[in-house]
Coordinates of C-alpha atoms and ligand atoms in Angstrom, one line a residue:
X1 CA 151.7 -86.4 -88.1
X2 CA 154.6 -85.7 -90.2
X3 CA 154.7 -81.9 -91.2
X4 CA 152.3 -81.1 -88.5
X5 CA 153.7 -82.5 -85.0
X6 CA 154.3 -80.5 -82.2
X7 CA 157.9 -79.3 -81.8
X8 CA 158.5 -77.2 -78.6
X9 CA 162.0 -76.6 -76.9
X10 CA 163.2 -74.9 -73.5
X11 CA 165.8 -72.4 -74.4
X12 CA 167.6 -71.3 -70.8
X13 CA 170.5 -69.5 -71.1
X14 CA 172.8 -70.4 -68.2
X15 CA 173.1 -66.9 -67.0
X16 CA 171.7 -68.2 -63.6
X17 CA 170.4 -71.2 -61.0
X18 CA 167.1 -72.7 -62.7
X19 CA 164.3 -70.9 -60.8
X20 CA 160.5 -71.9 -60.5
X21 CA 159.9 -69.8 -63.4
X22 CA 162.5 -71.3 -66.0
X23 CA 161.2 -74.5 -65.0
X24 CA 157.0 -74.2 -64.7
X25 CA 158.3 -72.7 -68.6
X26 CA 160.3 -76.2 -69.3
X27 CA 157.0 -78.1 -67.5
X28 CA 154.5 -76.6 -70.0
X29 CA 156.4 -76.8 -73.1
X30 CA 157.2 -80.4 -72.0
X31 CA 153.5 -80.7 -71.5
X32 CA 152.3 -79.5 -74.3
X33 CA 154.7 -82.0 -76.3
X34 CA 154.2 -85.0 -74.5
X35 CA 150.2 -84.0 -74.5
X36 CA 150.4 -83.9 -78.4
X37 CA 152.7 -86.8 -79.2
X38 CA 155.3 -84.5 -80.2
X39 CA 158.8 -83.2 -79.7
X40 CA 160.4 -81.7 -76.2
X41 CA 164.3 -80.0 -77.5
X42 CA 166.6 -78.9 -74.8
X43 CA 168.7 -76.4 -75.8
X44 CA 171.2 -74.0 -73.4
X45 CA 171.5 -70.8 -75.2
X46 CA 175.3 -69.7 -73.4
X47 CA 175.8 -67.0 -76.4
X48 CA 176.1 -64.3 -73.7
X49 CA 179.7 -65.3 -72.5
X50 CA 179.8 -62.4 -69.8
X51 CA 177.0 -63.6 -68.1
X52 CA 177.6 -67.0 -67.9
X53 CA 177.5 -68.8 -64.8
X54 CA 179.8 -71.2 -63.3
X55 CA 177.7 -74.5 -63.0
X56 CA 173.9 -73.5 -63.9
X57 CA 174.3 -75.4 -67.3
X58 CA 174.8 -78.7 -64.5
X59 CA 171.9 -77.4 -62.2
X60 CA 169.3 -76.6 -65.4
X61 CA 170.1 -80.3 -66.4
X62 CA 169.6 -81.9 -63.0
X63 CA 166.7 -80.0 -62.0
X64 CA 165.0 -81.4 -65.7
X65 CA 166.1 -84.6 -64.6
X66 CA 164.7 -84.4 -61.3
X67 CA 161.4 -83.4 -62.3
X68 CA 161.4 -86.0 -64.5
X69 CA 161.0 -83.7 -67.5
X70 CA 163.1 -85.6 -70.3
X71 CA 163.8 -84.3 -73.5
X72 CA 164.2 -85.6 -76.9
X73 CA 166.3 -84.1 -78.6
X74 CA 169.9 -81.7 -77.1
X75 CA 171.3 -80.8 -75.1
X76 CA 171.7 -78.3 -78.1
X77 CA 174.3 -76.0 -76.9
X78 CA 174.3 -72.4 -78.9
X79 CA 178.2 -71.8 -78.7
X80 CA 178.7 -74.6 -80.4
X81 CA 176.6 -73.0 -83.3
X82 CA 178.5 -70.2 -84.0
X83 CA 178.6 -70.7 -88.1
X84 CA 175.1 -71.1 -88.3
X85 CA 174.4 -67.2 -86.8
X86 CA 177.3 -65.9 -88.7
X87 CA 176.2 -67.3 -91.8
X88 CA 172.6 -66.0 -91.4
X89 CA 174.2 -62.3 -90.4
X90 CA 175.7 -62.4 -93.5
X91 CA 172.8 -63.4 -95.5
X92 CA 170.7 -60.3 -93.8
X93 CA 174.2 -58.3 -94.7
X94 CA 173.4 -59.3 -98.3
X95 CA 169.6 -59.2 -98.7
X96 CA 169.6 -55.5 -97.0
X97 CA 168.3 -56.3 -94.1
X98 CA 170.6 -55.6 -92.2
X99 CA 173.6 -53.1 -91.9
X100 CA 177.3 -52.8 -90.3
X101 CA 177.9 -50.3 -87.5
X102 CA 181.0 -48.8 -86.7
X103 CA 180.0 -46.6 -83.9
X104 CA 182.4 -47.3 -80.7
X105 CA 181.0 -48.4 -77.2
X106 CA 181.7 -44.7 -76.2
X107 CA 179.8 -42.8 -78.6
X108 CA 176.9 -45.3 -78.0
X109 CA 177.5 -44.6 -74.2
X110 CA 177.0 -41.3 -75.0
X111 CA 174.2 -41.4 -76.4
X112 CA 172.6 -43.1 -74.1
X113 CA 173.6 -40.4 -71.4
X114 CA 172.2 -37.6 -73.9
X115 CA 169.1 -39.9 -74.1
X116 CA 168.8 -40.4 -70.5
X117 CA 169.0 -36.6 -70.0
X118 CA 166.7 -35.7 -72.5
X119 CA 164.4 -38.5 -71.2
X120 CA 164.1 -39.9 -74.7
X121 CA 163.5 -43.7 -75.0
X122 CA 166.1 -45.5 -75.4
X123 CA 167.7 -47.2 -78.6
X124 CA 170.7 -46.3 -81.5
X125 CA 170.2 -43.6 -83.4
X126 CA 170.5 -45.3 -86.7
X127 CA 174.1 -43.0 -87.3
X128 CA 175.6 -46.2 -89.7
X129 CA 172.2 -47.1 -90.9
X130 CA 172.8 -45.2 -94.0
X131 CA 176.7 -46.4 -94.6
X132 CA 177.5 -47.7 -98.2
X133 CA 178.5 -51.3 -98.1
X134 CA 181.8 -49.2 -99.9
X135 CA 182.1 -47.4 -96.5
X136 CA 181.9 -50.6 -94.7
X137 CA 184.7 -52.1 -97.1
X138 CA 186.7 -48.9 -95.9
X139 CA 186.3 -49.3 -92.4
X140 CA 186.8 -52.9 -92.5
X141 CA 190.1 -52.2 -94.3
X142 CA 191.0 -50.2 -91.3
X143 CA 190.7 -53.6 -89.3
X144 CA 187.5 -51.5 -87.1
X145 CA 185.3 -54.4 -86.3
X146 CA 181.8 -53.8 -86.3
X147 CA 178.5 -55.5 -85.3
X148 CA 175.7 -56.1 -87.3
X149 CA 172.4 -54.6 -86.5
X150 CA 168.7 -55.1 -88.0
X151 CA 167.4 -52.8 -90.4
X152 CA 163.9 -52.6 -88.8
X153 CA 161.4 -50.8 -91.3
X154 CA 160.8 -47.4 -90.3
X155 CA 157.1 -46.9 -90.4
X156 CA 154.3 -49.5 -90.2
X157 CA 153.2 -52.7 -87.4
X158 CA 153.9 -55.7 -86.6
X159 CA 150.8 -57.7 -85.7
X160 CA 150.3 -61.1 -84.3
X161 CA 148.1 -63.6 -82.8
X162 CA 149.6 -64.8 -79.1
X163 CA 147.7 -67.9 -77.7
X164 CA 147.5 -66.6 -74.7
X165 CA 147.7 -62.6 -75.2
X166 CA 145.1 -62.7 -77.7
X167 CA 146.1 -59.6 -81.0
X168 CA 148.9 -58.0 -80.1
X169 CA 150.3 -55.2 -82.1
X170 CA 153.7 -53.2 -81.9
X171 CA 154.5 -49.7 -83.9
X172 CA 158.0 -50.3 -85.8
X173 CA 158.5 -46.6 -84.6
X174 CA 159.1 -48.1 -81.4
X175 CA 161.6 -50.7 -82.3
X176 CA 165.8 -49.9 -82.3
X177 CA 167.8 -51.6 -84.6
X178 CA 169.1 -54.2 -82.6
X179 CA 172.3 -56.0 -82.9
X180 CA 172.5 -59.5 -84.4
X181 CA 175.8 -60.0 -84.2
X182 CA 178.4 -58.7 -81.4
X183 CA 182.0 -57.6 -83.1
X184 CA 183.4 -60.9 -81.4
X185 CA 181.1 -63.0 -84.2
X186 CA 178.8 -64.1 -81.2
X187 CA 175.0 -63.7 -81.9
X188 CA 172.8 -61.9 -80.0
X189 CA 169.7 -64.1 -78.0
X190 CA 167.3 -62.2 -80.5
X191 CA 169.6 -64.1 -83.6
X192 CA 170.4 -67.4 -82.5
X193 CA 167.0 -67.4 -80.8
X194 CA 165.3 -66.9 -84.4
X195 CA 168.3 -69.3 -86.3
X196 CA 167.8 -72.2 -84.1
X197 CA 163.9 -72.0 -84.2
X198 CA 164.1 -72.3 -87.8
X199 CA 166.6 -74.7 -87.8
X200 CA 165.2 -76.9 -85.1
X201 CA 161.6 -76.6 -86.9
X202 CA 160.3 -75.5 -83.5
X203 CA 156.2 -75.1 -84.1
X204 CA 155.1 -73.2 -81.1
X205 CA 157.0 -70.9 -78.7
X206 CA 156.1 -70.9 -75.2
X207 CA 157.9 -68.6 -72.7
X208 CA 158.3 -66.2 -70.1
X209 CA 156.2 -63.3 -70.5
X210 CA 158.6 -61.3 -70.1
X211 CA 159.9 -61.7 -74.1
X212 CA 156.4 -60.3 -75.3
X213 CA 157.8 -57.2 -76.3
X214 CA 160.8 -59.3 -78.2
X215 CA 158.4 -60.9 -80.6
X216 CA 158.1 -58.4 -82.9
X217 CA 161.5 -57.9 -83.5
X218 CA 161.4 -61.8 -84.0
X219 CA 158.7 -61.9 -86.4
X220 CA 160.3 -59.6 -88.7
X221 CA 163.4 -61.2 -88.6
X222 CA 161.4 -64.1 -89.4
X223 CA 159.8 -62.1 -92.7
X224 CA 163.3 -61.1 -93.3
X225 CA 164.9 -64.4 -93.3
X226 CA 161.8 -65.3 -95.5
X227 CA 160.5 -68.2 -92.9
X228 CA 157.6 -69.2 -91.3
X229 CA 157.1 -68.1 -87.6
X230 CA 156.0 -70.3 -85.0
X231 CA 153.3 -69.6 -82.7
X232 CA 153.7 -68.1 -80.2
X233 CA 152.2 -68.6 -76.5
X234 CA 153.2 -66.2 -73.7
X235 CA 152.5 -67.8 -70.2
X236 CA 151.3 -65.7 -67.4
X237 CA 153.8 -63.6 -65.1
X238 CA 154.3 -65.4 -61.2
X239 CA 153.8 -63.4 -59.0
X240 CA 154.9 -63.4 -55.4
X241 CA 151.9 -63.1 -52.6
X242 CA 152.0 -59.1 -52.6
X243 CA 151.5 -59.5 -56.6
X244 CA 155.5 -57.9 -56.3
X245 CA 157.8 -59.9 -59.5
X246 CA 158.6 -63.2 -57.7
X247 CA 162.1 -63.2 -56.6
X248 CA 165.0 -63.9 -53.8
X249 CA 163.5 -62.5 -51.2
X250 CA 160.7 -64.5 -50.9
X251 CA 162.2 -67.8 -49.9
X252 CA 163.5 -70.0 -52.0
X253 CA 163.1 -69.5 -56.1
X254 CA 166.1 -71.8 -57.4
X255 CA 164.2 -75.7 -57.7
X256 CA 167.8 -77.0 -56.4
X257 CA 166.7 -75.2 -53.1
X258 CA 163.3 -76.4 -53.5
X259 CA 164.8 -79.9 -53.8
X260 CA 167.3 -79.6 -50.5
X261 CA 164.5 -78.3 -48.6
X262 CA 162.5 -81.5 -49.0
X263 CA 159.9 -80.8 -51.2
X264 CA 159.4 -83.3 -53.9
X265 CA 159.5 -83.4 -57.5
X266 CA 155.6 -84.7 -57.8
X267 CA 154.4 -82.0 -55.9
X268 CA 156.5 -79.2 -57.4
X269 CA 155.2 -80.3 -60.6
X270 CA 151.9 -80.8 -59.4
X271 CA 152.0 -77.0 -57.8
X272 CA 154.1 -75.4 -61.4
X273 CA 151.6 -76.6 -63.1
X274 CA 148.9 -74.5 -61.7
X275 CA 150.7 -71.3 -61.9
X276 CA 148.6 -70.6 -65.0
X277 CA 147.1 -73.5 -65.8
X278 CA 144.3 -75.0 -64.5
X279 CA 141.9 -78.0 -65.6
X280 CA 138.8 -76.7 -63.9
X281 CA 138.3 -74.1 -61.1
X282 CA 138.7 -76.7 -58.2
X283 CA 140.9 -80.0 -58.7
X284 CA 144.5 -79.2 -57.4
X285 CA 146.3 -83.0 -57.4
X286 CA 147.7 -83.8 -60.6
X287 CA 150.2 -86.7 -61.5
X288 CA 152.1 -85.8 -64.1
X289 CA 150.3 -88.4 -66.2
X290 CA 147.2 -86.7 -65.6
X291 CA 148.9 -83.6 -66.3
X292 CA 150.0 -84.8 -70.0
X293 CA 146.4 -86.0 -70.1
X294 CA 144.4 -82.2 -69.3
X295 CA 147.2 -80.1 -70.2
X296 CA 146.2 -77.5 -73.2
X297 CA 147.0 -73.9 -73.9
X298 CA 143.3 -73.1 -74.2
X299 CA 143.4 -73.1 -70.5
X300 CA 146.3 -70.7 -69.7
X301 CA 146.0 -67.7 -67.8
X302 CA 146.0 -64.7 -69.3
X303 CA 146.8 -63.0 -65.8
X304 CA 149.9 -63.5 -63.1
X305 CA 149.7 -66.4 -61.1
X306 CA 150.2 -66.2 -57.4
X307 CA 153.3 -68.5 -56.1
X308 CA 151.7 -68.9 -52.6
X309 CA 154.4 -71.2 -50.5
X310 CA 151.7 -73.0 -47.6
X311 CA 150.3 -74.3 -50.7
X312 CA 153.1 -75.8 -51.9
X313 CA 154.2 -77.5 -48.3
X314 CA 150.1 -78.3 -48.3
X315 CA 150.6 -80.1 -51.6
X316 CA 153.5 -81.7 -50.7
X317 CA 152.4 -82.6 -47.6
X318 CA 150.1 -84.2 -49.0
X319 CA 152.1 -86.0 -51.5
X320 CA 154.4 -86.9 -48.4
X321 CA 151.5 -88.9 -47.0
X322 CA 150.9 -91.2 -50.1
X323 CA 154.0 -93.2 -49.3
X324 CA 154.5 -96.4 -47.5
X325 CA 156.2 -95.8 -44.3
X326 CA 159.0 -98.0 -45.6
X327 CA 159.4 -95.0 -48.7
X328 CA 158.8 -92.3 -46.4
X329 CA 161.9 -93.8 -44.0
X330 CA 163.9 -94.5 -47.1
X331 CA 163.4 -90.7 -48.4
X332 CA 163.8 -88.9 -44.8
X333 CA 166.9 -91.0 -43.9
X334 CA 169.4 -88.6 -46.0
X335 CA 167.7 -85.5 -44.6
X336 CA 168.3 -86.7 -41.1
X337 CA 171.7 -87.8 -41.8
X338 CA 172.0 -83.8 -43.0
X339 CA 169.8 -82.7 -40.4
X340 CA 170.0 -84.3 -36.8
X341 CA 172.6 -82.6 -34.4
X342 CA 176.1 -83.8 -34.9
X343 CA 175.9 -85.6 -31.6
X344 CA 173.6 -88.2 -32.6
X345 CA 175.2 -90.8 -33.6
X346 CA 175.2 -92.4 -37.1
X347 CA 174.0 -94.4 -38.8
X348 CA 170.8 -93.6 -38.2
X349 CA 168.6 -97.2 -36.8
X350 CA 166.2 -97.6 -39.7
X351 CA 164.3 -99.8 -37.1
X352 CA 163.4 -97.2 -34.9
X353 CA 163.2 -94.6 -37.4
X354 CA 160.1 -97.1 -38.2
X355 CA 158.7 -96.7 -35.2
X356 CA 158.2 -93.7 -34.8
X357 CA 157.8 -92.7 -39.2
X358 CA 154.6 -92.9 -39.1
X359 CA 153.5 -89.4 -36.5
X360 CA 156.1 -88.1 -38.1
X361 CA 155.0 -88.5 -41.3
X362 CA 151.6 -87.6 -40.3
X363 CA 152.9 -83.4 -39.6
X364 CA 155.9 -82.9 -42.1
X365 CA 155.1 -80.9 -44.8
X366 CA 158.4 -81.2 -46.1
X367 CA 161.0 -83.8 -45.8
X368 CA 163.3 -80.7 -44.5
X369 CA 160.8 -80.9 -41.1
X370 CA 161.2 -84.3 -40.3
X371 CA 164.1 -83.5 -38.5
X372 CA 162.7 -80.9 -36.7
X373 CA 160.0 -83.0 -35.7
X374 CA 161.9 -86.4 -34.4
X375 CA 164.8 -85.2 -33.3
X376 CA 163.7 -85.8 -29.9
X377 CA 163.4 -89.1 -30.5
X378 CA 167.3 -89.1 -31.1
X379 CA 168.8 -86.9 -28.4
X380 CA 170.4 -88.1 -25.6
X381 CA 169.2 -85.5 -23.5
X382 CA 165.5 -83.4 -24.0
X383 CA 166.0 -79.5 -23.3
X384 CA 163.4 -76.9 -21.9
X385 CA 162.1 -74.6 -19.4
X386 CA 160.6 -75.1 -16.4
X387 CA 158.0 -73.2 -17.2
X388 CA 156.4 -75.2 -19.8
X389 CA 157.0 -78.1 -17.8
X390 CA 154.5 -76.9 -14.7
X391 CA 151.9 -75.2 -16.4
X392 CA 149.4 -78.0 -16.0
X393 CA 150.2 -78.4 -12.4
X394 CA 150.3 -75.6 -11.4
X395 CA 146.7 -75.1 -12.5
X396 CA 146.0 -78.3 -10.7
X397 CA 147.3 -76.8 -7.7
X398 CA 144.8 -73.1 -7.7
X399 CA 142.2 -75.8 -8.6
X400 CA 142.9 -77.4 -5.5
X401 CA 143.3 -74.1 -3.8
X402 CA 146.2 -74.6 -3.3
X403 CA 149.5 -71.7 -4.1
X404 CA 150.8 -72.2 -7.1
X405 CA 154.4 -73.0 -5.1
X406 CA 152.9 -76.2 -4.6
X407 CA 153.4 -77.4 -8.2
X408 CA 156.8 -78.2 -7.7
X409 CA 156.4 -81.2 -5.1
X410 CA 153.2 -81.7 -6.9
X411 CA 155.3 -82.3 -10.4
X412 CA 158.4 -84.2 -8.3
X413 CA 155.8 -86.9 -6.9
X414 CA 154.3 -87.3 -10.4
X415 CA 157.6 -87.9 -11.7
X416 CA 158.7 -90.3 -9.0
X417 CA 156.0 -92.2 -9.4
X418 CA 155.8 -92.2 -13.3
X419 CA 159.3 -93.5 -13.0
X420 CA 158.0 -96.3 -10.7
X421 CA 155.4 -97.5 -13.6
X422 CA 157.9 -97.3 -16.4
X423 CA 160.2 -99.7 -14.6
X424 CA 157.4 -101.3 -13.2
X425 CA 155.1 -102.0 -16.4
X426 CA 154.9 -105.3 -17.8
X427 CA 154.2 -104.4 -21.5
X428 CA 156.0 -101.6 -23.0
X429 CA 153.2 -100.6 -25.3
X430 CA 150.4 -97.9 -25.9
X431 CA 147.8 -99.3 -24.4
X432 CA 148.5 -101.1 -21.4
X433 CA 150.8 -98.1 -20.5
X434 CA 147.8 -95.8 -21.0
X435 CA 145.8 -97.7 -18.7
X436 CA 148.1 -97.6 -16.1
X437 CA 149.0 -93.8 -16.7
X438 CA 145.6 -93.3 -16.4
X439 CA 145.0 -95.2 -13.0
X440 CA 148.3 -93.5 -11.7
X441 CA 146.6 -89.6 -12.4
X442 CA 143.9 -90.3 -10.7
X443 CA 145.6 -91.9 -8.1
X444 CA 147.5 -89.0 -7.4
X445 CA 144.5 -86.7 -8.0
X446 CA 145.8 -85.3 -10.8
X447 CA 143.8 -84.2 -13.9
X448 CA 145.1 -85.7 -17.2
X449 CA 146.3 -82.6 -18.7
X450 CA 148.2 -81.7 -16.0
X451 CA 150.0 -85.2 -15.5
X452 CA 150.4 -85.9 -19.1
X453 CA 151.3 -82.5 -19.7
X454 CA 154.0 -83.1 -17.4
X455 CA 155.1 -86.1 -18.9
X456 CA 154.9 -85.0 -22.4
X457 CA 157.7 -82.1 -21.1
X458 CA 159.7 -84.2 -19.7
X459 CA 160.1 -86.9 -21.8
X460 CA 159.8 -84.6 -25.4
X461 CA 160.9 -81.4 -24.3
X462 CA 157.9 -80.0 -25.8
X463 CA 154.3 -79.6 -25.9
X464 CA 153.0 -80.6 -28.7
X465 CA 154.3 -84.3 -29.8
X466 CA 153.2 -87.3 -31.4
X467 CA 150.5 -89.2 -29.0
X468 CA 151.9 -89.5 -25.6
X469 CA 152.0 -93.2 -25.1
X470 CA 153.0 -94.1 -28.3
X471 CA 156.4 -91.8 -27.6
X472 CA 156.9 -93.7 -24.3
X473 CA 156.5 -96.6 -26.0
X474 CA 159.1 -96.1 -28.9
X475 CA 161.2 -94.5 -26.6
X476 CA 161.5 -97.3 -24.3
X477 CA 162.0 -97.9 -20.9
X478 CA 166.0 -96.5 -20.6
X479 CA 165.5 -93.6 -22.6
X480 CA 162.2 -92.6 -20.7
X481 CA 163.5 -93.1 -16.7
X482 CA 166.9 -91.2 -18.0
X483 CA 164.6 -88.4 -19.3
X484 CA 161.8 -88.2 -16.1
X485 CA 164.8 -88.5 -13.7
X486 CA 166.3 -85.4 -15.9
X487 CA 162.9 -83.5 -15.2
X488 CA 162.9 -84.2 -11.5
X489 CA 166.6 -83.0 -10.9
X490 CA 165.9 -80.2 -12.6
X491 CA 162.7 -79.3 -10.0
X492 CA 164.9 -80.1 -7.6
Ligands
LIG501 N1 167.2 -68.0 -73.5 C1 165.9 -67.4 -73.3 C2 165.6 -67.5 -71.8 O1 166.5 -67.8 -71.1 C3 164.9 -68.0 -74.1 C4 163.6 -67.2 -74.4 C5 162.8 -67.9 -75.4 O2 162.2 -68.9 -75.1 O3 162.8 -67.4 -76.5 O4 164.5 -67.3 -71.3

């Protein structure tokens, strides 16, 4: 190992709330280390004090901690560097590489309107490229304080190798010369990004795609600075299902919305992992062992990866499933707490919650759904239309020929005597009480959807549930004749 293991680091800058992108970034540099034996460095690059944003330094950190990505060495924190990018400034001062300039924020403003006008690209102009460091001693005498800016060569390319990209070249005509250092002595990203590489021994870059057309200004910053570059591995764009820039709009992007949602961090970093990654062309469910296992750059997308949401509620649905119903109870209590209608009195009883976990756990897709799904199971009253309520019986009824009017008694009969058998029935569960459900339709010449149906309304307030006679039978006797008695008042 030695001279040759792997050193990779996530670099966000805390300009924002992690989002899937920032993180599927810290997941595959996290892979790649852990898949090597190597080295996983966190560091927060908050050298852009403007943009800085209250409490996404807290939310990068938790949402690493939550997927269980841990690093090995940082958090690093870039203001905390200052010196370092300074010092290096100066050196590029020194060796010619780079210059001061003077020019105010309104003359550059105005050049960028002329530009803008004359739809040039934009970019300085190079006006204090050729100042004599005795001109800078002048100015700086007159206490102006500039920034320092790269002297990027005038004519020829810079070429490079991406692992993902494949030869990529860029015209130095194309490049401005950027600013290193800002006149309050902070670094730009484009120094402290280089500085810290270096310094941190980083061997391979991987990152957002969107810094592609930054690498050749860090390369020759790299030639400047007379040190050896890292690799560098641009991952694949995610795109949003109308191939749009994934963003806001299409539900949640930050993972701490991901996380109160109810998704969970196996599957997110089961479903990150194939946006531009993939082991094969078919097997989707990954641990994140297995992940460290497959996990190479050799198999990275060279084009956008769809973020396609029913995917990721499939996956975690499925993840959902692989637990106990004991875990899956201990997991959705604190969503129910959140979720369940204020007037349902807490806490929660983790005995019935067991009762019924198990249907429930069947449908969710999320743990955000469970609510949604068993809150009938909590209420103290069901609500619904009547509508829903007859529709069996009242077909029932034109299959008898008779109007469809006649529903109503039809339904107030059924209910009357469904109320009869609750009380009546010797053993509250599924099986005797489907018997005798059974025996009671037919009794009353009804057809099992409709009566059942009916029932299902009544005691749910809905029409699709979990299997009718286990809900009567975790519901129990009280709740059940409170509920049918509900139904036949409201018929009445
Ligand atoms: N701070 C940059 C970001 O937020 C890092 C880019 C890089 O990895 O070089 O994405």
């Amino acid at each position: 190992m030695g001279a040759d293991m792997v050193r990779v680091r996530f670099a966000p800058s805390p300009t924002g709330f992690p989002h899937i992108g920032n993180l599927r970034t810290a997941l595959f540099n996290w892979l790649f280390a852990r898949h090597h034996g190597g080295v996983f460095i966190l560091r927060i690059e908050d050298t852009d004090v403007a943009r800085k944003v209250e409490g996404a330094e807290e939310a990068i950190l938790s949402s690493l901690r939550w997927m269980g990505l841990d690093w090995d060495e940082g958090p690093y924190f870039q203001s905390e560097r200052l010196p370092l990018y300074q010092e290096a400034a100066r050196g590029l001062l020194e060796s010619g590489h780079a210059y001061h300039c003077f020019c105010s924020t309104e003359r550059l403003n105005e050049m960028r309107r002329e530009q803008i006008r004359r739809k040039m690209p934009p970019g300085y102009d190079r006006l204090c490229r050729s100042l004599s460091p005795a001109h800078w001693e002048e100015r700086l005498a007159q206490g102006i304080t500039p920034v320092v800016r790269f002297r990027i060569p005038l004519e020829g390319q810079t070429r490079f190798n991406d692992l993902v990209k494949g030869q990529v070249t860029f015209n130095h005509s194309t490049l401005d010369d950027f600013v290193l250092l800002k006149a309050d002595g902070f670094p730009t990203y484009h120094l402290a990004n280089i500085v810290d590489d270096h310094d941190m021994r980083i061997t391979h870059v991987l990152r957002a795609d969107e810094w592609l057309a930054s690498t050749p200004r860090h390369l020759l910053l790299y030639q400047a600075f007379g040190y050896e570059p890292p690799q560098f591995v641009h991952l694949p764009m995610i795109l949003a299902d109308d191939r749009s820039k994934l963003s806001k709009r299409h539900g949640a992007v930050s993972v701490t919305e991901f996380e109160e949602q109810g998704f969970l961090p196996q599957a997110m970093t089961n479903f990150m992992a194939l946006l531009g990654w993939s082991m094969d062309d078919h097997t989707e469910m990954f641990t994140l062992k297995e992940l460290v296992r497959y996990f190479s750059v050799e198999r990275l997308a060279r084009t956008g990866a769809i973020f396609n949401r029913e995917k990721l509620e499939w996956m975690n649905g499925v993840y959902l499933r692989k637990f106990t119903v004991e875990e899956f109870v201990g997991m959705a209590l604190p969503y129910l707490g959140r979720d369940l209608p204020p007037s349902v009195s807490r806490p929660l009883d983790r005995d019935y919650l067991l009762q019924m976990a198990p249907f429930i756990q069947e449908r969710a897709r999320t743990l955000g759904e469970v609510a949604g799904l068993a809150d009938f199971f909590f209420l103290a009253e069901v609500d619904y239309e009547t509508g829903p309520l007859l529709k069996g019986m009242e077909k029932d009824a034109r299959k008898q020929g008779k109007a469809a009017a006649e529903a109503t008694p039809m339904a107030v009969q059924a209910l009357d005597k469904a109320m009869e058998a609750i009380q009546q029935a010797a053993e509250f569960e599924p099986e005797p009480l489907e018997h005798g459900f059974r025996a009671l339709g037919e009794e009353l010449g009804l057809s099992a959807g409709a009566f059942f149906g009916l029932l299902r309304v009544a005691l749910t307030g809905r029409t699709a549930s979990p299997p009718l006679f286990n809900t009567i039978s975790i519901l129990g006797r009280g709740r059940c004749l409170t509920r049918l008695k509900a139904a036949r008042k409201k018929l009445s």
